XYZ file of C-alpha atoms in Angstrom:
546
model
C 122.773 138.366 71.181
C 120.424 136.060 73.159
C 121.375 133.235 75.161
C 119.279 130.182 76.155
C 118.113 130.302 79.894
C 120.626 127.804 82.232
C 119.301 124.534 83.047
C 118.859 125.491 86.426
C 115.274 125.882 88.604
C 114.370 126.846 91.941
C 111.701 125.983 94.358
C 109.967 128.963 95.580
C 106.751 128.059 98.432
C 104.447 130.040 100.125
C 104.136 127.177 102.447
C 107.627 127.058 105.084
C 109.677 123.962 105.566
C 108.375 122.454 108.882
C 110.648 122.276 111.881
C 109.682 119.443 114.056
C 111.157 116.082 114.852
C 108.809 113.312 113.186
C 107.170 112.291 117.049
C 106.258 115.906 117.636
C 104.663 116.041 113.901
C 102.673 112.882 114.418
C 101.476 114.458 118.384
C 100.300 117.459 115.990
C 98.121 115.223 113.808
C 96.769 113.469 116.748
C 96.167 117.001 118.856
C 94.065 118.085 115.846
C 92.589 114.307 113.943
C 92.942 111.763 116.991
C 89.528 110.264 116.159
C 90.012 109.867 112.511
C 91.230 106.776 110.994
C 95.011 106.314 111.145
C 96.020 103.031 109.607
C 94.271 99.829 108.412
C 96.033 96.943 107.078
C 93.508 94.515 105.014
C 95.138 91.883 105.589
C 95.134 91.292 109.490
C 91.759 92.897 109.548
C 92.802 95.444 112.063
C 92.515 99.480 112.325
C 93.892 102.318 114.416
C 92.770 105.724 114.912
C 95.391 108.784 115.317
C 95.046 108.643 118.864
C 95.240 104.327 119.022
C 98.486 104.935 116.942
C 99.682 107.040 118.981
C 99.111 104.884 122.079
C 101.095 101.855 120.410
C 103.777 104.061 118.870
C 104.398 105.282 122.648
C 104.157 101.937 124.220
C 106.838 100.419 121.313
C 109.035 103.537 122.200
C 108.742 103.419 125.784
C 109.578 98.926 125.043
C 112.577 100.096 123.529
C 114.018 102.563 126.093
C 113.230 99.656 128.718
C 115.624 97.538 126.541
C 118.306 100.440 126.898
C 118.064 101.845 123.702
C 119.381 105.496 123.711
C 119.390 108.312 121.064
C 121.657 107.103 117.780
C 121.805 103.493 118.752
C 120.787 101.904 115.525
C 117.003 99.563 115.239
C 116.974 97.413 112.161
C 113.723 96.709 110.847
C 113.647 93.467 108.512
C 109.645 92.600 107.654
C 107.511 92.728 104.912
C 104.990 95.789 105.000
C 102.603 95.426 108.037
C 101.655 97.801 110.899
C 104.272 97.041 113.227
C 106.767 97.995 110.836
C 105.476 101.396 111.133
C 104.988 101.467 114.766
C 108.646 100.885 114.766
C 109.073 103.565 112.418
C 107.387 106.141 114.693
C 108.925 104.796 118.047
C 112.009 104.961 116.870
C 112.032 108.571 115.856
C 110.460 109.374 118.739
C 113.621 107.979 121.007
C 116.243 109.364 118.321
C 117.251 105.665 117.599
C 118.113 105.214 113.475
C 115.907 102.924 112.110
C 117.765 100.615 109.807
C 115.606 99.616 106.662
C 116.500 96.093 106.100
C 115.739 94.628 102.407
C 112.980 91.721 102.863
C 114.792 89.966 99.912
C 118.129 89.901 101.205
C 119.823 86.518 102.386
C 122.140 85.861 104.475
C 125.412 87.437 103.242
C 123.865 90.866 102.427
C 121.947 90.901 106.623
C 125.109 90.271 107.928
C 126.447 93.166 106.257
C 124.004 95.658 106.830
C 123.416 94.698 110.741
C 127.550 95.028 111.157
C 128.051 97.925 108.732
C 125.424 99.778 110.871
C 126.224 98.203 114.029
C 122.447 97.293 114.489
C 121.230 96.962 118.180
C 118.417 95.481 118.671
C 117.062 94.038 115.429
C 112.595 93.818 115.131
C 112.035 90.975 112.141
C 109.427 88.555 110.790
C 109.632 85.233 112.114
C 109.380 84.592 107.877
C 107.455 85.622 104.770
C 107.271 83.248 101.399
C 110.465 80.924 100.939
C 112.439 83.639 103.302
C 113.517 82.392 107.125
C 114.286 85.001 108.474
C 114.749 83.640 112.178
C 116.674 81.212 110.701
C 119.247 83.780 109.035
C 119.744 85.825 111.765
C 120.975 82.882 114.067
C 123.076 82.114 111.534
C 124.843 85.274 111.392
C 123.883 86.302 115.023
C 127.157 84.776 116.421
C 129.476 87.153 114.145
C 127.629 90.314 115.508
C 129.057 92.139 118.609
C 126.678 94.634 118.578
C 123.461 92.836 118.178
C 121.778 92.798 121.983
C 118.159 91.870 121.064
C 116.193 90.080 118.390
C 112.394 90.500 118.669
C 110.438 88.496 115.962
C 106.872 90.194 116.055
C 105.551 86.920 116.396
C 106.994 86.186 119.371
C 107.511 86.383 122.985
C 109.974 89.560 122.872
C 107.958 91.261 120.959
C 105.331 90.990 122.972
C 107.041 91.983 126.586
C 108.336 94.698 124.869
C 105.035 96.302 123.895
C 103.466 95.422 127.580
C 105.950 96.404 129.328
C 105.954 100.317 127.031
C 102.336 100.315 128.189
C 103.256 100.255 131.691
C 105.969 102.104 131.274
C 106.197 105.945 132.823
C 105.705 108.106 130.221
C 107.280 111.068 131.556
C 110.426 109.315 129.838
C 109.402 109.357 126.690
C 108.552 113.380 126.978
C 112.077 114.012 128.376
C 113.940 112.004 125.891
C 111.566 113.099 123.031
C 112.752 117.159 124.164
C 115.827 116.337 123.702
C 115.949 115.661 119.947
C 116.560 117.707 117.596
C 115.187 117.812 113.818
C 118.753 117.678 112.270
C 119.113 114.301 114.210
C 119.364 111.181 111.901
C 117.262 109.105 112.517
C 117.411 106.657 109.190
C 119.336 104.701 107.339
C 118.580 103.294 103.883
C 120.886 100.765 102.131
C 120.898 101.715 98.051
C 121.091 98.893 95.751
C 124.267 98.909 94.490
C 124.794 97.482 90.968
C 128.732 96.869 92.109
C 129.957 95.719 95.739
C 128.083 96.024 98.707
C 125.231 98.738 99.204
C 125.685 102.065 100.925
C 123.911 103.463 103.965
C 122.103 106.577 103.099
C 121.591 108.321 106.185
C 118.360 110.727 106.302
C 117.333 113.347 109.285
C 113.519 114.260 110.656
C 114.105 117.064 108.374
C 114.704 115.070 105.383
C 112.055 112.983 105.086
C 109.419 114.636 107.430
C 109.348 117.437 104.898
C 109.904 115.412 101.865
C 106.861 113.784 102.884
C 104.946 116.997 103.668
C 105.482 118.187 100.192
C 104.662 115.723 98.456
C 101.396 115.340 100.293
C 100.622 119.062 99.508
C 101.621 118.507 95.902
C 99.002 115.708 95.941
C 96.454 117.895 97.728
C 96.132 116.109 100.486
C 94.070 116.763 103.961
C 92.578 114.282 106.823
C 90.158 113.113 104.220
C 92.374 111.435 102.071
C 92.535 107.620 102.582
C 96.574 106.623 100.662
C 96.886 102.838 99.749
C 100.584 102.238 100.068
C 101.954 99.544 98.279
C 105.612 99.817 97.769
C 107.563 98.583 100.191
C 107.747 100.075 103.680
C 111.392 99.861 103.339
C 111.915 102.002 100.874
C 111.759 105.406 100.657
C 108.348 105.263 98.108
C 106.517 103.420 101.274
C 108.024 105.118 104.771
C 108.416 108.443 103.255
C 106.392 109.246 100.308
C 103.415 107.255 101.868
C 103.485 107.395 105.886
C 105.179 110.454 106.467
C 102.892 111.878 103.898
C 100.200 110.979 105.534
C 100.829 111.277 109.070
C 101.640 114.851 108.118
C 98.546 115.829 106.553
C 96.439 113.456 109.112
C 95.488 111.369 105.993
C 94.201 107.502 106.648
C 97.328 104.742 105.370
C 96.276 101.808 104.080
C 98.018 98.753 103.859
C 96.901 96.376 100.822
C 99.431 92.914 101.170
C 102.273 92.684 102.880
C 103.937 92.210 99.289
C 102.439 93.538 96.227
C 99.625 91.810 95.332
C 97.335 93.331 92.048
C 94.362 91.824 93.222
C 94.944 92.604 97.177
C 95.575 95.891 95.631
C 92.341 96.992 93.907
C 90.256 95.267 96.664
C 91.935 97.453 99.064
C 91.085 100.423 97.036
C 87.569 99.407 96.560
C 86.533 98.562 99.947
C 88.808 100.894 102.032
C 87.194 103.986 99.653
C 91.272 104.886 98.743
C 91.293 108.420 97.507
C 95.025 107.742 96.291
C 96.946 105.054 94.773
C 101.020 104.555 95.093
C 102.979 101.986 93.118
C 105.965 101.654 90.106
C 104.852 101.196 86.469
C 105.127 97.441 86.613
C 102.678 97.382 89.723
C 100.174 99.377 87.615
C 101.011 97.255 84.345
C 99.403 94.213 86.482
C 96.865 95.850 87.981
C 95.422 96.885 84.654
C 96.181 93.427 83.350
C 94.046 91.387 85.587
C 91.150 90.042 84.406
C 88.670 91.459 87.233
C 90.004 94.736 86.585
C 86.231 95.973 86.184
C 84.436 94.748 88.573
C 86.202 96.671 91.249
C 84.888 99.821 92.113
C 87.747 102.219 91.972
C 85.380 105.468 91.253
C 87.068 106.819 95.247
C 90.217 107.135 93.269
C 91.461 110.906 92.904
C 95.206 110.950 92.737
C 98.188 108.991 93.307
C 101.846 108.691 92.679
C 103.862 106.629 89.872
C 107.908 106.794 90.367
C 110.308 104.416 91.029
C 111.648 104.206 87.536
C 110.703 105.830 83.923
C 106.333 105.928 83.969
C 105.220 104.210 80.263
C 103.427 106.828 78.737
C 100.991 104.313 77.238
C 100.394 102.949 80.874
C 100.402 106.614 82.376
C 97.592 107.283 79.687
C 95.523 104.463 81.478
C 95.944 104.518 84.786
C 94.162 108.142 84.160
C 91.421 107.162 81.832
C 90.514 103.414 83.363
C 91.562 103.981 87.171
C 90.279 107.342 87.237
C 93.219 108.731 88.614
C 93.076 112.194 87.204
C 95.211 114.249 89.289
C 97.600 111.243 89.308
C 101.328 112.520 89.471
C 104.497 111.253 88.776
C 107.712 111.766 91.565
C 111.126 111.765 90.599
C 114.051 111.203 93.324
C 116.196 108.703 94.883
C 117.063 107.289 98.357
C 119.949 109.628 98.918
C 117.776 112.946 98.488
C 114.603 111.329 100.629
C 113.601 110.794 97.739
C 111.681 112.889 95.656
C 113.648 115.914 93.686
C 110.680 116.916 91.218
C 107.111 116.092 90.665
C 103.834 116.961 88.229
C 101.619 118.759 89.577
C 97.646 118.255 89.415
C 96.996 121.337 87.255
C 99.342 120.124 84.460
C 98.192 118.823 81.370
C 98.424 114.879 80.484
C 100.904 115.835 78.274
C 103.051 116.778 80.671
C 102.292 114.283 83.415
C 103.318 111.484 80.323
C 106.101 112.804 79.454
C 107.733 114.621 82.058
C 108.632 114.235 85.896
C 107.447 117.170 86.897
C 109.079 120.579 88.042
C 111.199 121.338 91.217
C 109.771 120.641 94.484
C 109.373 123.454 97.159
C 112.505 124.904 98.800
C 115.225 122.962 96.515
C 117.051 123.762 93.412
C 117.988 121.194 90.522
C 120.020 121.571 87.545
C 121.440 119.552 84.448
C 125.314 119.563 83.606
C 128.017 118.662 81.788
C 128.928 115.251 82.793
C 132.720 115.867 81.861
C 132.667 119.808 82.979
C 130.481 120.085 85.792
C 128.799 123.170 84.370
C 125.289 123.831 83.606
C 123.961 123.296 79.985
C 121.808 125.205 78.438
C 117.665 124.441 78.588
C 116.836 121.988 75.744
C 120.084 119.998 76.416
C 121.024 116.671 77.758
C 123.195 116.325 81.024
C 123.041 114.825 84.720
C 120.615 115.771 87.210
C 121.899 117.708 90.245
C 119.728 118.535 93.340
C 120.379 120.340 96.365
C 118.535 121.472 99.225
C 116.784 120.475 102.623
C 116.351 116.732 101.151
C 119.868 115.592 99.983
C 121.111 113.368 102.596
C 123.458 113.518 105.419
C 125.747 111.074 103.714
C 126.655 107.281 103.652
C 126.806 105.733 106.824
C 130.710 105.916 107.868
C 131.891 106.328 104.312
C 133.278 109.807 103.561
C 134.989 109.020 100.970
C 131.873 107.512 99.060
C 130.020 110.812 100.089
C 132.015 112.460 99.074
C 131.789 111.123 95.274
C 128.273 111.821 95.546
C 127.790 115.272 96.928
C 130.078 117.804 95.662
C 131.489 120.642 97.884
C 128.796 123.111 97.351
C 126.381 120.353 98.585
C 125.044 119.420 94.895
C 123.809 115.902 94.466
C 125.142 114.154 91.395
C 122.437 111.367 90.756
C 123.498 109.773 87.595
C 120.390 110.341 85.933
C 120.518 111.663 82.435
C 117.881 114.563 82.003
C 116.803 117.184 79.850
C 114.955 120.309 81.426
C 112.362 122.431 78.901
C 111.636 125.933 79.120
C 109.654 125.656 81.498
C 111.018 123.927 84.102
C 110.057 120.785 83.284
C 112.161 117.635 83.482
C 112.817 114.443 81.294
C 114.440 111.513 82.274
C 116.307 110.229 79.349
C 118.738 107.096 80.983
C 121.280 106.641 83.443
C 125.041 107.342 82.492
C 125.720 104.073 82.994
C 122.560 102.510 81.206
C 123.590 104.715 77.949
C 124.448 102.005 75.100
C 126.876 103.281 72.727
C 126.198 101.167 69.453
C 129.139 101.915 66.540
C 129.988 105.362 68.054
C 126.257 106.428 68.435
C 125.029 107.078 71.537
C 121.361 104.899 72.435
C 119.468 105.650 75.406
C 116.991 102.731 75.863
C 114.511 104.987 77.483
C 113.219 106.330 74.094
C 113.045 103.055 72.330
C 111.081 101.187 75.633
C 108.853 104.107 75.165
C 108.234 103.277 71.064
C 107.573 100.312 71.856
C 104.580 100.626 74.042
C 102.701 101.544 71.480
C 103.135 98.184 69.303
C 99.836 96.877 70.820
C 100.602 93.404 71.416
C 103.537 94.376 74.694
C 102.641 94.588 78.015
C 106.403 96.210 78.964
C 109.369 96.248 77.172
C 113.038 96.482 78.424
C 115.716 97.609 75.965
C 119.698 96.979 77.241
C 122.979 97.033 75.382
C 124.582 93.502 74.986
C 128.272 92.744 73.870
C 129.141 92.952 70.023
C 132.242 92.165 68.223
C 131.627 94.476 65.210
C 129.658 97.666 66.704
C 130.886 97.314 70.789
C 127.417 96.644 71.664
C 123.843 96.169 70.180
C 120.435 96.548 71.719
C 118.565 93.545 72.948
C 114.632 93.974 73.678
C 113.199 91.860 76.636
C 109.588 91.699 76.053
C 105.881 90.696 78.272
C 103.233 90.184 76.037
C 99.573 90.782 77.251
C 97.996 87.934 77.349
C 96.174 86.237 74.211
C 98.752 88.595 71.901
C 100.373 86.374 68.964
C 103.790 85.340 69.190
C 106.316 88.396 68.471
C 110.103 87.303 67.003
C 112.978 89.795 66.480
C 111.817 89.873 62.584
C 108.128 90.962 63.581
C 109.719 93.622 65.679
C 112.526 94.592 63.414
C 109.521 95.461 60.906
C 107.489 97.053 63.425
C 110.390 99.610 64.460
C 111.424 100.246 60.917
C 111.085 103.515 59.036
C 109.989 104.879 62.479
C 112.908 104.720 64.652
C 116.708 105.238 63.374
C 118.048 101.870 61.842
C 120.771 101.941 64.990
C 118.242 102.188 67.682
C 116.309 98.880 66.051
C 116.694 95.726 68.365
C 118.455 93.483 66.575
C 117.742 90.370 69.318
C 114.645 89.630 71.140
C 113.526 87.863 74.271
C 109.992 86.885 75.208
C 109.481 86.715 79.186
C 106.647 86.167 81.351
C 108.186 88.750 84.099
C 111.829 90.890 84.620
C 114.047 90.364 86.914
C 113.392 92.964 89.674
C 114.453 94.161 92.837
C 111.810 93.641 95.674
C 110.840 97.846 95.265
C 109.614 96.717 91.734
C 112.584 98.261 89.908
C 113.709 96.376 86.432
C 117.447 94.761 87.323
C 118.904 95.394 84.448
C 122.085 94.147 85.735
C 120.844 90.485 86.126
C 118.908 91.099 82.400
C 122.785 91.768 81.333
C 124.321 88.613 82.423
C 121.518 86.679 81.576
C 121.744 88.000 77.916
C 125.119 87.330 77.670
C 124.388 83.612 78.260
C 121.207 82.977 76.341
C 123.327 84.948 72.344
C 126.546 82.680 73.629
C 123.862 79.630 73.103
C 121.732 80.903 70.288
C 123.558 83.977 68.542
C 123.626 82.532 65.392
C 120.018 81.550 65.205
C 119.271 85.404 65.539
């Protein structure tokens, strides 16, 4: 008797985990690329080589000793994406200080949280950036915060001091205090959007995210040549990890579009900077494509790139290949807590695969799918919850054991909540979260595979399927729609008739709502949370028009 293969799949690499503390990786780059192009944000205008980088990343370092900032004290970092935000990055490791990644859309309640749940130092900010004050939030909550010594808004005067007086600094300091470290060290900490309470600190080492960034710069192909225009958010794992430690590591050229996603920032920044790679969520690609001077941008530089973040359209996948010119595009899978990415496609794979999968097992970890209610591993073909373990899962949450402890079982598996399905092969298939699973009259609906039918109805930009409240079957399936623009009005009928004989009469949308954008978190992510309550309201009001 024969027995289906375990859903279970290791990394195996040629190529060993590096061992260095981030500052020691970047010296490498410069040792070998200091003349090359470094960073350039379009915005500001301005450029550094390796070696100019390097000079600023010492002189912010050295600033920040001056201030009395020792190894583990913790740095937030609250700013839209611009270079000083990585300079701060980089200085930071290069002290041991933890670099606190502080949400640019957060308020007031959710700063003062972070800066005391960390116990946040010295705290580098934007003076402000759209409707957000920033200065004007921290003094509100500045009084309630023992540990908070120094503000610096990098338009101002503190700022400013602190970089002259790193440039006069002696920079046999930095060398001692920089031997000292060791790669194990953490040195981040990224709060996860919680759908429930307050959000939890992930806390990541050098070796976390230094190699997570390394590998998913060689699964990209990358060398000094490459030029990466990084447009998620710097702090998020997508921007600081996937794009800057990428880079830095391969001695590749970062390129900052907008401080905030911008489409047309975006493909300018491609077109004139010569990008060889392109990094953003589906919905960042969805209005790229969608702009009107999509053509007359040259994007022929274009090689690669990454699309993660949350489920990749397959319809939208299928263009950013064939109109972007993104052929060896790939698509990451991960999550904060494992720094981030768990799986990716790889160049060599068919389009069939990129579509429709996320990928196989990075280098040097090991993934499986299991039993939710068991714990064991299913059988290939199968669906279950994605486990990962390895080099990349994280430390833990900052100060809460307990909460770790939910997440990372004792043999040092991380349980992401992700529903998946692994092939033959190896390959991987996100099919929901556990939580986003709609359970309609007893059947189980994952709105993954119904968002995905309904790409293909020509008229719909994106789609976003969720499970509202139902007296007779516990819940039923509510569409939120974008239509591209010039399509002809769509109701619930028109998609009702669209969707049947093709998909299962449960998994057919039986209320629809036309929006000009989702509600989404400030990483691009769909909040399907707020899409919840809001549907609630809008079927109390007009349920019985439906």
């Amino acid at each position: 008797m024969t027995t289906s293969l375990p859903s279970y799949a290791s990394g195996t690499s040629e190529v060993p985990l590096l061992g260095d503390t981030i500052g020691d990786n970047v010296d490498r780059t410069v040792a070998a690329f200091g003349d090359r192009d470094a960073l350039v944000d379009t915005t500001s205008g301005r450029r550094w080589t390796y070696r100019e980088f390097q000079a600023d990343v010492n002189a912010v370092a050295l600033g920040l000793m001056g201030l009395g900032v020792e190894k583990g004290d913790r740095v937030g970092i609250w700013s839209p994406n611009c270079p000083e935000w990585t300079l701060v990055q980089y200085a930071t490791a290069k002290i041991g200080a933890i670099l606190v990644n502080i949400n640019p859309a957060y308020r007031v309640h959710e700063l003062e949280y972070v800066l005391r749940s960390a116990g946040v130092r010295v705290l580098v900010a934007a003076r402000a950036f759209k409707t957000s004050d920033y200065a004007g939030m921290i003094e509100r909550v500045r009084p309630n915060l023992e540990a908070l010594e120094h503000v610096l808004l990098l338009d101002g005067e503190e700022w400013t001091s602190l970089c002259a007086n790193g440039k006069s600094a002696d920079p046999a300091a930095l060398a001692e205090r920089s031997a000292s470290l060791s790669p194990d060290d953490p040195i981040n900490i990224q709060y996860t959007s919680g759908t429930t309470g307050f959000p939890k600190g992930a806390t990541l080492s050098h070796h976390n995210i230094l190699n997570n960034g390394y590998f998913v710069g060689e699964l990209c192909g990358y060398t000094e040549v490459d030029r990466i225009c990084v447009v998620p958010p710097l702090y998020h794992c997508f921007g600081m990890v996937m794009g800057n430690l990428a880079a830095t590591s391969h001695g590749a050229c970062i390129v900052y579009p907008a401080p905030s996603f911008d489409p047309l920032a975006t493909l300018n920044a491609v077109a004139t900077e010569r990008c060889t790679s392109l990094y953003g969520v589906p919905t960042m690609f969805i209005a790229e494509l969608a702009e009107a001077a999509f053509d007359e941008y040259d994007l022929s530089s274009l090689r690669t790139g990454i699309m993660a973040g949350s489920p990749c359209p397959v319809e939208v996948m299928k263009q950013v290949i064939e109109r972007m010119g993104m052929t060896e595009v790939t698509i990451c899978y991960g999550m904060t807590e494992t720094s981030p990415v768990s799986t990716q496609t790889r160049a060599d794979d068919s389009i069939d695969l990129r579509v429709s999968t996320v990928g196989r097992v990075h280098p040097h970890l090991e993934i499986k799918i299991v039993d939710p209610e068991t714990g064991l591993t299913v059988p290939r073909g199968e669906a279950g919850e994605f486990c990962t373990r390895g080099y990349s899962v994280m430390l833990g949450y900052w100060e809460e054991p307990d909460k770790t402890a939910e997440a990372i079982d004792a043999a040092r598996w991380m349980h992401t909540g992700d529903l998946a399905i692994m092939d033959g092969d190896g390959y991987v298939k996100i099919t929901g979260r556990i939580k986003d699973m709609v359970i309609r009259g007893g059947e189980n609906i994952y709105p993954r595979e119904i968002e995905e039918f309904l790409y293909t109805l020509p008229d719909i930009q994106d789609a976003q399927v969720i499970g509202v409240p139902d007296a007779k079957y516990g819940e039923e399936l509510m569409a939120w729609v974008q239509l591209r623009p010039g399509a002809e009005p769509l109701d619930a009928q028109a998609l009702r008739e669209f969707c049947t004989g093709k998909l299962a009469h449960y998994k057919i949308p039986r209320y629809v709502h036309i929006v000009d954008e989702f509600p989404m978190t400030v990483t691009g992510k769909i909040r399907k949370v707020e899409m919840r309550e809001r549907s609630v309201e809008l079927l109390g009001v007009d349920a019985g028009d439906r």
